[in-house]
Short mmCIF file of C-alpha atoms in Angstrom, two decimals:
data_model
loop_
_atom_site.label_atom_id
_atom_site.label_comp_id
_atom_site.label_asym_id
_atom_site.label_seq_id
_atom_site.Cartn_x
_atom_site.Cartn_y
_atom_site.Cartn_z
CA MET A 1200 2.81 -33.63 8.63
CA TYR A 1201 -0.63 -32.33 7.68
CA PRO A 1202 -1.19 -28.57 7.51
CA LEU A 1203 -3.38 -27.54 10.43
CA MET A 1204 -4.91 -24.22 9.42
CA LEU A 1205 -6.30 -23.54 12.89
CA THR A 1206 -3.02 -24.22 14.67
CA LYS A 1207 -2.13 -20.63 13.74
CA SER A 1208 0.68 -19.36 11.58
CA THR A 1209 4.06 -21.07 11.97
CA THR A 1210 5.93 -18.76 9.60
CA PHE A 1211 9.33 -17.61 10.86
CA ILE A 1212 9.00 -14.42 12.99
CA ILE A 1213 5.44 -13.78 11.74
CA GLY A 1214 4.09 -16.84 13.60
CA PRO A 1215 5.27 -15.79 17.10
CA VAL A 1216 4.17 -12.17 16.47
CA ALA A 1217 0.74 -13.40 15.31
CA GLU A 1218 0.53 -15.50 18.49
CA VAL A 1219 0.99 -12.38 20.64
CA LEU A 1220 -1.45 -10.33 18.56
CA GLY A 1221 -3.91 -13.23 18.67
CA LEU A 1222 -3.85 -13.12 22.47
CA LEU A 1223 -4.65 -9.41 22.26
CA MET A 1224 -7.57 -10.02 19.87
CA ASN A 1225 -8.86 -12.85 22.06
CA GLY A 1226 -8.65 -10.60 25.12
CA ILE A 1227 -10.56 -7.78 23.39
CA PHE A 1228 -13.32 -10.17 22.28
CA TRP A 1229 -13.52 -11.62 25.81
CA VAL A 1230 -13.99 -8.13 27.30
CA LEU A 1231 -16.65 -7.23 24.72
CA ASN A 1232 -18.46 -10.48 25.48
CA LYS A 1233 -18.41 -9.69 29.21
CA ILE A 1234 -20.17 -6.38 28.57
CA GLY A 1235 -22.68 -8.04 26.26
CA ILE A 1236 -21.44 -6.97 22.79
CA PRO A 1237 -19.24 -9.81 21.44
CA ASN A 1238 -18.58 -8.57 17.93
CA ILE A 1239 -15.73 -9.21 15.51
CA GLY A 1240 -16.15 -5.81 13.83
CA LEU A 1241 -15.77 -3.92 17.13
CA SER A 1242 -12.87 -6.19 18.11
CA ILE A 1243 -11.05 -5.34 14.87
CA ILE A 1244 -11.53 -1.59 15.46
CA PHE A 1245 -10.24 -1.69 19.06
CA PHE A 1246 -7.48 -4.07 17.99
CA THR A 1247 -6.38 -1.66 15.24
CA ILE A 1248 -6.42 1.34 17.61
CA ILE A 1249 -4.20 -0.43 20.16
CA ILE A 1250 -1.72 -1.65 17.53
CA TYR A 1251 -1.35 1.74 15.83
CA MET A 1252 -0.97 3.52 19.17
CA ALA A 1253 1.79 1.06 20.07
CA LEU A 1254 3.52 1.81 16.75
CA MET A 1255 3.20 5.57 17.27
CA PRO A 1256 6.82 6.11 18.50
CA LEU A 1257 8.17 4.36 15.39
CA THR A 1258 5.91 6.44 13.17
CA VAL A 1259 7.11 9.69 14.76
CA LYS A 1260 10.74 8.61 14.41
CA GLN A 1261 10.19 7.79 10.74
CA GLN A 1262 8.58 11.19 10.15
CA LYS A 1263 11.49 12.95 11.85
CA PHE A 1264 13.89 11.17 9.54
CA SER A 1265 11.85 12.30 6.52
CA LYS A 1266 12.03 15.89 7.77
CA LEU A 1267 15.80 15.72 8.25
CA GLN A 1268 16.22 13.94 4.93
CA SER A 1269 14.58 16.81 3.05
CA LYS A 1270 17.13 19.18 4.63
CA MET A 1271 20.23 17.09 4.02
CA THR A 1272 19.32 15.91 0.51
CA PRO A 1273 20.91 18.98 -1.20
CA GLU A 1274 24.21 18.24 0.57
CA ILE A 1275 24.08 14.58 -0.46
CA ASN A 1276 23.29 15.56 -4.06
CA LYS A 1277 26.21 17.99 -4.08
CA ILE A 1278 28.62 15.23 -3.03
CA GLN A 1279 27.19 12.80 -5.61
CA THR A 1280 27.57 15.44 -8.34
CA LYS A 1281 31.15 16.10 -7.24
CA TYR A 1282 32.12 12.45 -7.76
CA LYS A 1283 29.68 11.72 -10.59
CA ASN A 1284 32.29 10.73 -13.20
CA LYS A 1285 34.91 9.39 -10.79
CA LYS A 1286 34.71 5.62 -10.52
CA ASP A 1287 38.20 4.84 -9.14
CA GLN A 1288 38.44 3.25 -5.70
CA GLU A 1289 40.00 6.27 -4.02
CA SER A 1290 37.24 8.62 -5.24
CA MET A 1291 34.52 6.16 -4.22
CA MET A 1292 36.03 5.95 -0.73
CA LYS A 1293 36.22 9.73 -0.43
CA GLN A 1294 32.61 10.06 -1.59
CA ASN A 1295 31.51 7.54 1.01
CA GLU A 1296 33.46 9.35 3.73
CA GLU A 1297 31.91 12.71 2.86
CA MET A 1298 28.41 11.24 2.75
CA GLN A 1299 28.95 9.53 6.11
CA ALA A 1300 30.04 12.89 7.53
CA VAL A 1301 26.72 14.41 6.39
CA TYR A 1302 24.73 11.58 7.98
CA LYS A 1303 26.66 12.05 11.23
CA LYS A 1304 26.03 15.78 11.10
CA TYR A 1305 22.28 15.21 11.00
CA GLY A 1306 22.41 12.34 13.48
CA VAL A 1307 20.86 9.72 11.20
CA SER A 1308 22.09 6.50 9.65
CA ALA A 1309 22.35 5.77 5.94
CA SER A 1310 19.65 3.13 6.35
CA GLY A 1311 17.28 5.92 7.42
CA SER A 1312 13.84 4.66 8.35
CA CYS A 1313 14.51 1.11 7.16
CA VAL A 1314 14.84 -0.12 10.75
CA GLN A 1315 11.38 1.19 11.60
CA LEU A 1316 9.91 -0.44 8.47
CA ILE A 1317 11.65 -3.74 9.24
CA ILE A 1318 10.12 -3.72 12.73
CA GLN A 1319 6.65 -2.87 11.43
CA MET A 1320 6.54 -5.38 8.57
CA PRO A 1321 6.27 -8.59 10.68
CA ILE A 1322 3.60 -6.89 12.79
CA LEU A 1323 1.53 -5.96 9.74
CA PHE A 1324 1.83 -9.44 8.19
CA ALA A 1325 0.91 -11.00 11.53
CA LEU A 1326 -2.14 -8.71 11.75
CA TYR A 1327 -3.47 -10.16 8.50
CA GLN A 1328 -2.97 -13.68 9.84
CA VAL A 1329 -5.01 -12.91 12.96
CA ILE A 1330 -7.85 -11.09 11.18
CA TYR A 1331 -8.05 -13.56 8.29
CA LYS A 1332 -8.11 -16.58 10.65
CA ILE A 1333 -10.25 -15.30 13.51
CA PRO A 1334 -11.35 -18.79 14.72
CA ALA A 1335 -7.68 -19.80 15.08
CA TYR A 1336 -6.98 -16.98 17.54
CA VAL A 1337 -10.34 -16.17 19.18
CA THR A 1338 -11.42 -19.12 21.30
CA GLN A 1339 -15.08 -18.12 21.57
CA VAL A 1340 -15.48 -17.88 17.79
CA LYS A 1341 -13.92 -21.32 17.34
CA ASP A 1342 -16.24 -22.79 20.00
CA ALA A 1343 -19.25 -21.50 18.05
CA PHE A 1344 -18.65 -24.27 15.46
CA PHE A 1345 -19.23 -27.03 18.04
CA PRO A 1346 -21.10 -29.38 18.34
CA LEU A 1347 -21.86 -29.00 14.62
CA VAL A 1348 -18.34 -30.02 13.53
CA THR A 1349 -18.37 -33.09 15.78
CA ASN A 1350 -21.69 -34.24 14.32
CA LEU A 1351 -20.60 -33.51 10.73
CA ILE A 1352 -17.58 -35.80 11.12
CA SER A 1353 -19.83 -38.71 12.11
CA GLN A 1354 -22.46 -37.94 9.43
CA ARG A 1355 -22.27 -40.23 6.39
CA GLY A 1356 -21.29 -38.30 3.24
CA ALA A 1357 -20.75 -34.99 5.06
CA ILE A 1358 -16.97 -34.91 4.60
CA GLU A 1359 -17.25 -35.61 0.87
CA TYR A 1360 -19.92 -32.94 0.52
CA LEU A 1361 -17.79 -30.30 2.28
CA GLN A 1362 -14.79 -31.17 0.11
CA GLY A 1363 -16.76 -30.19 -2.98
CA THR A 1364 -17.97 -26.80 -1.69
CA THR A 1365 -16.73 -23.49 -3.07
CA ALA A 1366 -15.33 -22.61 0.37
CA ALA A 1367 -13.19 -25.77 0.42
CA LYS A 1368 -11.84 -25.03 -3.05
CA THR A 1369 -10.37 -21.75 -1.78
CA PHE A 1370 -7.98 -23.92 0.27
CA ALA A 1371 -7.01 -26.11 -2.71
CA ASN A 1372 -3.29 -25.38 -2.27
CA GLN A 1373 -3.31 -25.99 1.50
CA PHE A 1374 -5.64 -28.95 1.95
CA THR A 1375 -5.22 -32.55 0.87
CA SER A 1376 -7.66 -35.42 1.28
CA ALA A 1377 -5.82 -36.29 4.51
CA ASN A 1378 -7.03 -33.03 6.04
CA PHE A 1379 -10.60 -34.26 5.70
CA THR A 1380 -10.10 -37.96 6.44
CA GLY A 1381 -6.90 -38.16 8.52
CA ASN A 1382 -6.73 -38.94 12.19
CA VAL A 1383 -3.94 -36.63 13.31
CA GLY A 1384 -5.06 -34.82 16.47
CA SER A 1385 -7.68 -32.23 15.59
CA THR A 1386 -6.75 -31.97 11.90
CA VAL A 1387 -10.20 -32.87 10.58
CA SER A 1388 -12.04 -30.63 13.06
CA ASN A 1389 -9.75 -27.70 12.28
CA THR A 1390 -10.16 -28.26 8.54
CA LEU A 1391 -13.95 -28.28 8.79
CA ILE A 1392 -13.91 -25.09 10.90
CA ASP A 1393 -11.74 -23.41 8.25
CA VAL A 1394 -14.15 -24.41 5.52
CA LEU A 1395 -17.30 -23.52 7.45
CA ASN A 1396 -15.78 -20.18 8.43
CA LYS A 1397 -15.67 -19.29 4.71
CA PHE A 1398 -19.27 -20.38 4.09
CA SER A 1399 -21.62 -17.88 2.51
CA THR A 1400 -25.29 -17.60 3.53
CA ALA A 1401 -26.25 -19.66 0.46
CA GLU A 1402 -23.81 -22.42 1.41
CA TRP A 1403 -25.20 -22.59 4.97
CA THR A 1404 -28.70 -22.94 3.52
CA ALA A 1405 -27.53 -25.69 1.14
CA LEU A 1406 -25.86 -27.53 4.05
CA ALA A 1407 -29.08 -27.45 6.07
CA ASP A 1408 -31.05 -28.81 3.08
CA LYS A 1409 -28.50 -31.59 2.51
CA PHE A 1410 -28.41 -32.72 6.16
CA PRO A 1411 -31.78 -31.88 7.74
CA SER A 1412 -30.93 -33.94 10.82
CA LEU A 1413 -28.32 -31.33 11.69
CA GLY A 1414 -30.78 -28.47 11.38
CA VAL A 1415 -30.64 -27.49 15.07
CA GLU A 1416 -26.82 -27.47 15.20
CA ILE A 1417 -26.60 -25.49 11.93
CA THR A 1418 -29.15 -22.95 13.19
CA ASN A 1419 -27.34 -22.48 16.52
CA THR A 1420 -23.96 -22.10 14.81
CA THR A 1421 -25.16 -19.61 12.21
CA SER A 1422 -27.00 -17.60 14.88
CA LEU A 1423 -23.86 -17.24 16.95
CA LEU A 1424 -21.69 -16.45 13.92
CA THR A 1425 -24.22 -13.87 12.74
CA ARG A 1426 -24.14 -12.24 16.16
CA TYR A 1427 -20.35 -12.21 16.13
CA ASN A 1428 -19.91 -11.20 12.48
CA ASN A 1429 -22.71 -8.67 11.99
CA PHE A 1430 -21.43 -5.10 12.11
CA LEU A 1431 -23.79 -2.29 11.07
CA GLY A 1432 -25.78 -4.74 8.99
CA LEU A 1433 -22.73 -6.20 7.21
CA ASN A 1434 -21.38 -9.70 7.69
CA MET A 1435 -17.64 -9.46 8.40
CA GLY A 1436 -17.17 -12.95 6.98
CA ASP A 1437 -18.68 -12.16 3.55
CA SER A 1438 -16.94 -10.18 0.84
CA PRO A 1439 -18.77 -6.96 -0.17
CA TRP A 1440 -18.91 -8.23 -3.76
CA PHE A 1441 -20.72 -11.42 -2.70
CA ALA A 1442 -23.03 -9.52 -0.35
CA MET A 1443 -23.94 -6.98 -3.02
CA LYS A 1444 -24.82 -9.71 -5.56
CA THR A 1445 -26.80 -11.71 -3.00
CA TYR A 1446 -28.82 -8.77 -1.68
CA TRP A 1447 -29.44 -7.40 -5.18
CA ALA A 1448 -30.72 -10.76 -6.40
CA ALA A 1449 -33.01 -10.95 -3.35
CA GLY A 1450 -34.35 -7.46 -4.04
CA VAL A 1451 -32.90 -5.98 -0.85
CA TYR A 1452 -31.42 -3.00 -2.66
CA GLY A 1453 -30.66 -0.97 0.48
CA LEU A 1454 -28.28 -3.63 1.86
CA ALA A 1455 -26.85 -4.20 -1.63
CA ILE A 1456 -25.83 -0.53 -1.78
CA ALA A 1457 -24.62 -0.60 1.84
CA SER A 1458 -22.31 -3.48 0.92
CA VAL A 1459 -20.07 -1.14 -1.07
CA VAL A 1460 -19.62 1.25 1.88
CA ILE A 1461 -16.46 -0.42 3.19
CA PRO A 1462 -14.62 -0.50 -0.19
CA VAL A 1463 -15.56 3.15 -0.85
CA LEU A 1464 -14.52 4.22 2.65
CA SER A 1465 -11.28 2.30 2.23
CA ALA A 1466 -10.41 4.23 -0.95
CA VAL A 1467 -11.41 7.62 0.51
CA THR A 1468 -9.58 7.19 3.83
CA GLN A 1469 -6.52 5.87 2.03
CA TRP A 1470 -6.49 8.94 -0.23
CA ILE A 1471 -6.85 11.31 2.75
CA ASN A 1472 -4.04 9.51 4.55
CA ILE A 1473 -1.71 9.89 1.56
CA LYS A 1474 -2.54 13.60 1.25
CA LEU A 1475 -1.65 14.16 4.91
CA MET A 1476 1.75 12.46 4.53
CA PRO A 1477 4.76 14.80 4.03
CA GLN A 1478 5.34 15.21 0.29
CA GLN A 1479 8.89 15.10 -1.07
CA GLN A 1480 10.03 17.99 -3.21
CA ALA A 1481 12.10 17.81 -6.40
CA THR A 1482 15.80 17.43 -5.57
CA GLY A 1483 17.40 18.08 -8.94
CA ASN A 1484 18.85 14.56 -8.90
CA GLN A 1485 17.46 12.75 -11.94
CA GLN A 1486 17.49 9.30 -10.37
CA GLN A 1487 15.87 10.40 -7.10
CA ASP A 1488 13.27 12.54 -8.89
CA SER A 1489 12.39 9.57 -11.10
CA MET A 1490 11.85 7.39 -8.01
CA MET A 1491 9.80 10.16 -6.42
CA ASN A 1492 7.52 10.36 -9.49
CA SER A 1493 7.06 6.59 -9.39
CA MET A 1494 6.03 6.85 -5.74
CA LYS A 1495 3.50 9.58 -6.60
CA THR A 1496 1.98 7.30 -9.25
CA MET A 1497 1.76 4.47 -6.73
CA ASN A 1498 0.10 6.81 -4.23
CA LEU A 1499 -2.60 7.58 -6.81
CA LEU A 1500 -3.18 3.89 -7.51
CA MET A 1501 -3.18 2.71 -3.88
CA PRO A 1502 -6.72 3.96 -3.02
CA LEU A 1503 -8.11 2.21 -6.10
CA MET A 1504 -6.22 -0.99 -5.28
CA SER A 1505 -7.47 -0.79 -1.71
CA ALA A 1506 -11.08 -0.52 -2.93
CA TYR A 1507 -10.64 -3.50 -5.25
CA PHE A 1508 -9.15 -5.74 -2.56
CA CYS A 1509 -11.88 -4.73 -0.11
CA PHE A 1510 -14.50 -5.84 -2.66
CA THR A 1511 -13.01 -9.33 -2.95
CA LEU A 1512 -11.77 -10.02 0.60
CA PRO A 1513 -13.92 -10.59 3.71
CA ALA A 1514 -15.45 -7.35 5.00
CA GLY A 1515 -13.50 -7.76 8.25
CA MET A 1516 -10.25 -7.20 6.38
CA GLY A 1517 -11.67 -4.12 4.71
CA LEU A 1518 -12.84 -2.79 8.07
CA TYR A 1519 -9.29 -3.17 9.37
CA TRP A 1520 -7.95 -1.15 6.42
CA VAL A 1521 -10.55 1.59 6.95
CA ALA A 1522 -9.90 1.74 10.71
CA GLY A 1523 -6.15 1.76 10.10
CA ALA A 1524 -6.36 4.58 7.54
CA VAL A 1525 -8.55 6.68 9.85
CA ILE A 1526 -6.21 6.17 12.80
CA ARG A 1527 -3.13 6.95 10.67
CA SER A 1528 -4.80 10.12 9.39
CA VAL A 1529 -5.57 11.32 12.93
CA GLN A 1530 -2.04 10.45 14.00
CA GLN A 1531 -0.61 12.23 10.98
CA VAL A 1532 -2.43 15.48 11.82
CA PHE A 1533 -0.80 15.55 15.28
CA ILE A 1534 2.56 14.37 13.95
CA ASN A 1535 2.57 17.11 11.29
CA LYS A 1536 1.90 19.74 13.95
CA HIS A 1537 4.68 18.30 16.11
CA ILE A 1538 7.15 18.12 13.22
CA ASP A 1539 6.34 21.65 12.04
CA LYS A 1540 7.19 23.01 15.49
CA MET A 1541 10.54 21.23 15.54
CA ASP A 1542 13.68 23.38 15.46
CA ILE A 1543 15.74 21.52 12.86
CA ASP A 1544 18.92 23.49 13.60
CA ALA A 1545 18.61 22.71 17.31
CA MET A 1546 18.03 19.04 16.46
CA ILE A 1547 21.14 18.98 14.27
CA ALA A 1548 23.20 20.61 17.04
CA LYS A 1549 21.89 18.05 19.53
CA ASN A 1550 22.69 15.18 17.17
CA LEU A 1551 26.22 16.50 16.64
CA GLU A 1552 26.73 16.75 20.39
CA LYS A 1553 25.58 13.15 20.87
CA GLN A 1554 27.85 12.00 18.06
CA GLN A 1555 30.89 13.75 19.55
CA LYS A 1556 30.21 12.25 22.99
CA LYS A 1557 29.87 8.82 21.41
CA ILE A 1558 33.17 9.21 19.57
CA ALA A 1559 34.94 10.45 22.73
CA LYS A 1560 33.54 7.57 24.75
CA SER A 1561 34.56 5.08 22.08
CA GLU A 1562 38.11 6.47 21.94
CA GLY A 1563 38.36 6.34 25.72
CA ARG A 1564 37.56 2.63 25.72
CA GLU A 1565 40.22 1.77 23.14
CA THR A 1566 42.67 -0.69 24.67
CA VAL A 1567 46.39 -1.11 24.08
CA SER A 1568 45.68 -4.35 22.24
CA GLN A 1569 43.23 -2.56 19.92
CA ARG A 1570 45.78 0.14 19.17
CA MET A 1571 48.43 -2.49 18.45
CA MET A 1572 45.98 -4.36 16.24
CA ASN A 1573 45.35 -1.15 14.33
CA GLN A 1574 49.11 -0.85 13.81
CA TYR A 1575 49.20 -4.42 12.59
CA SER A 1576 46.38 -3.84 10.11
CA GLN A 1577 48.12 -0.75 8.77
CA MET A 1578 51.47 -2.54 8.58
CA ASN A 1579 50.01 -5.47 6.68
CA THR A 1580 48.36 -3.49 3.88
CA LYS A 1581 49.55 -2.14 0.56
CA SER A 1582 48.51 1.39 1.43
CA ILE A 1583 51.96 2.41 2.78
CA GLU A 1584 52.91 5.54 1.00
CA SER A 1585 55.92 5.34 -1.25
CA GLY A 1586 58.88 7.70 -1.02
CA THR A 1587 62.14 8.00 0.85
CA ALA A 1588 61.68 7.95 4.61
CA ALA A 1589 63.30 10.70 6.62
CA LYS A 1590 66.34 9.67 8.63
CA ASN A 1591 65.90 8.96 12.36
CA THR A 1592 62.06 9.01 11.89
CA ASP A 1593 60.92 6.42 9.29
CA LEU A 1594 62.36 3.00 8.45
CA THR A 1595 63.40 2.03 4.94
CA GLN A 1596 61.39 -0.62 3.15
CA LYS A 1597 64.31 -3.05 3.55
CA GLN A 1598 64.30 -2.55 7.32
CA LYS A 1599 60.53 -3.01 7.45
CA ASP A 1600 60.79 -6.28 5.52
CA SER A 1601 63.53 -7.51 7.85
CA ALA A 1602 61.53 -6.61 10.95
CA LEU A 1603 58.43 -8.28 9.56
CA ARG A 1604 60.33 -11.51 8.76
CA ASN A 1605 61.78 -11.56 12.27
CA ALA A 1606 58.31 -11.06 13.81
CA ASP A 1607 56.93 -13.82 11.57
CA ARG A 1608 59.60 -16.26 12.81
CA LYS A 1609 58.81 -15.53 16.44
CA TYR A 1610 55.10 -15.71 15.69
CA GLU A 1611 55.47 -19.18 14.16
CA ASN A 1612 57.61 -20.49 17.05
CA LYS A 1613 55.17 -19.34 19.75
CA THR A 1614 52.48 -21.57 21.17
CA TYR A 1615 49.78 -18.99 20.45
CA ARG A 1616 46.99 -20.02 18.13
CA LYS A 1617 47.86 -18.37 14.81
CA ASP A 1618 44.61 -16.51 14.34
CA SER A 1619 44.29 -15.40 17.96
CA MET A 1620 44.40 -11.81 19.20
CA ALA A 1621 47.37 -12.58 21.49
CA ALA A 1622 49.47 -13.93 18.62
CA LYS A 1623 48.85 -10.89 16.45
CA VAL A 1624 49.49 -8.45 19.28
CA ASN A 1625 52.82 -10.16 20.10
CA MET A 1626 53.75 -10.10 16.43
CA VAL A 1627 53.20 -6.34 16.31
CA ARG A 1628 55.23 -5.91 19.50
CA ASP A 1629 58.16 -7.94 18.09
CA PHE A 1630 57.98 -5.96 14.87
CA ASN A 1631 58.12 -2.69 16.79
CA ASP A 1632 61.01 -3.90 18.97
CA THR A 1633 63.06 -5.00 15.95
CA SER A 1634 62.28 -1.77 14.12
CA SER A 1635 63.31 0.28 17.15
CA ARG A 1636 66.63 -1.55 17.47
CA GLN A 1637 67.40 -1.07 13.79
CA SER A 1638 66.52 2.62 14.04
CA ASP A 1639 68.79 3.03 17.09
CA THR A 1640 71.63 1.23 15.28
CA ASP A 1641 71.32 3.51 12.26
CA SER A 1642 71.19 6.56 14.52
CA GLY A 1643 74.41 5.45 16.30
CA LYS A 1644 76.21 4.98 13.00
CA GLU A 1645 75.31 8.52 11.91
CA ASP A 1646 76.51 10.00 15.24
CA LYS A 1647 79.94 8.47 14.65
#
């Protein structure tokens, strides 16, 4: 099967999410076209606003967890210090129980905000797929490449020429010769659209010089793409680095300087966003403080990394990062105000109340079979405390062994499936019956 770049992402989870987000992007572009401003840059901005607003509840929940975490961290550290040098199984179990009690007290899970991050990750990866492959998801942008692509396929030497372009070489790991010469559905057309979508202004000019008979189609295509891609004088399909070099060489110094606006804005907005995020304080725990310092270092490097990537990637991707950072910063201002007004003690009390209701509800639903299964699990472990059992209350080990053997015999002779719930419940019942009879017998002997 040949890789069809314009058949959208087929990656597990990310593919279906990208499909949904692609429909959103296509819808936004359609609306903008209806009002006379079909523009990829504007589409990306509106697209980013809608996505981040949709993720707002998850962001707030994550921030609440961070606020609660800062309050419960001292208690967690105290428990970890208490069991620091105790590595036996019993101590590890007690440590886990005490830590779970703290998490229940604050109404959070040990996984913390991981669930929110897990939900957001496929969305973010899918966003990159949509923005990076606009023609695959926005029908009108894909249609802009026709009839040029159809005529290129029938033009002698055109396929070979496109294979040797710089744009085609960026797909070296995805494309094979079959992508350019195969006859599998729209493979060739999709491949050519992918390549042409990465064309620089210089490459479009070279294509027109190489195939003058296609001059009209090339002019119409580039005009439409320029209309779609041009945002504040910047081509969303070109990387700022390429644009800066091209404009500087042509003596258009104003546009050359303007080309670095997106990378610079990306770094600045990223830095502002990090500064607005709640900052963790030193906990006194060496391991956690070390991780916190590493995160601070990463936070300092992230704006610089963002600027670098924006220089090398298409400007549309950089615009998405800038728009995202601005939206997150605005959100963070409101979230910080909301979080600061929160009554943590009242939240803890509410969480405890919910937890108690949940426990009571769970206990109320416990069935007889579940209780008997619990007895079975306790009976069949090695955790039975040693010592002499009190008369008339506990059975001796010998009596327990006898009762268990008797239950095993009945269990084996029954028609129940051995690993079924019914078989195990009946085994526990037989064990209890035998134990009860032995206890009554012993009690009768003592009365005499």
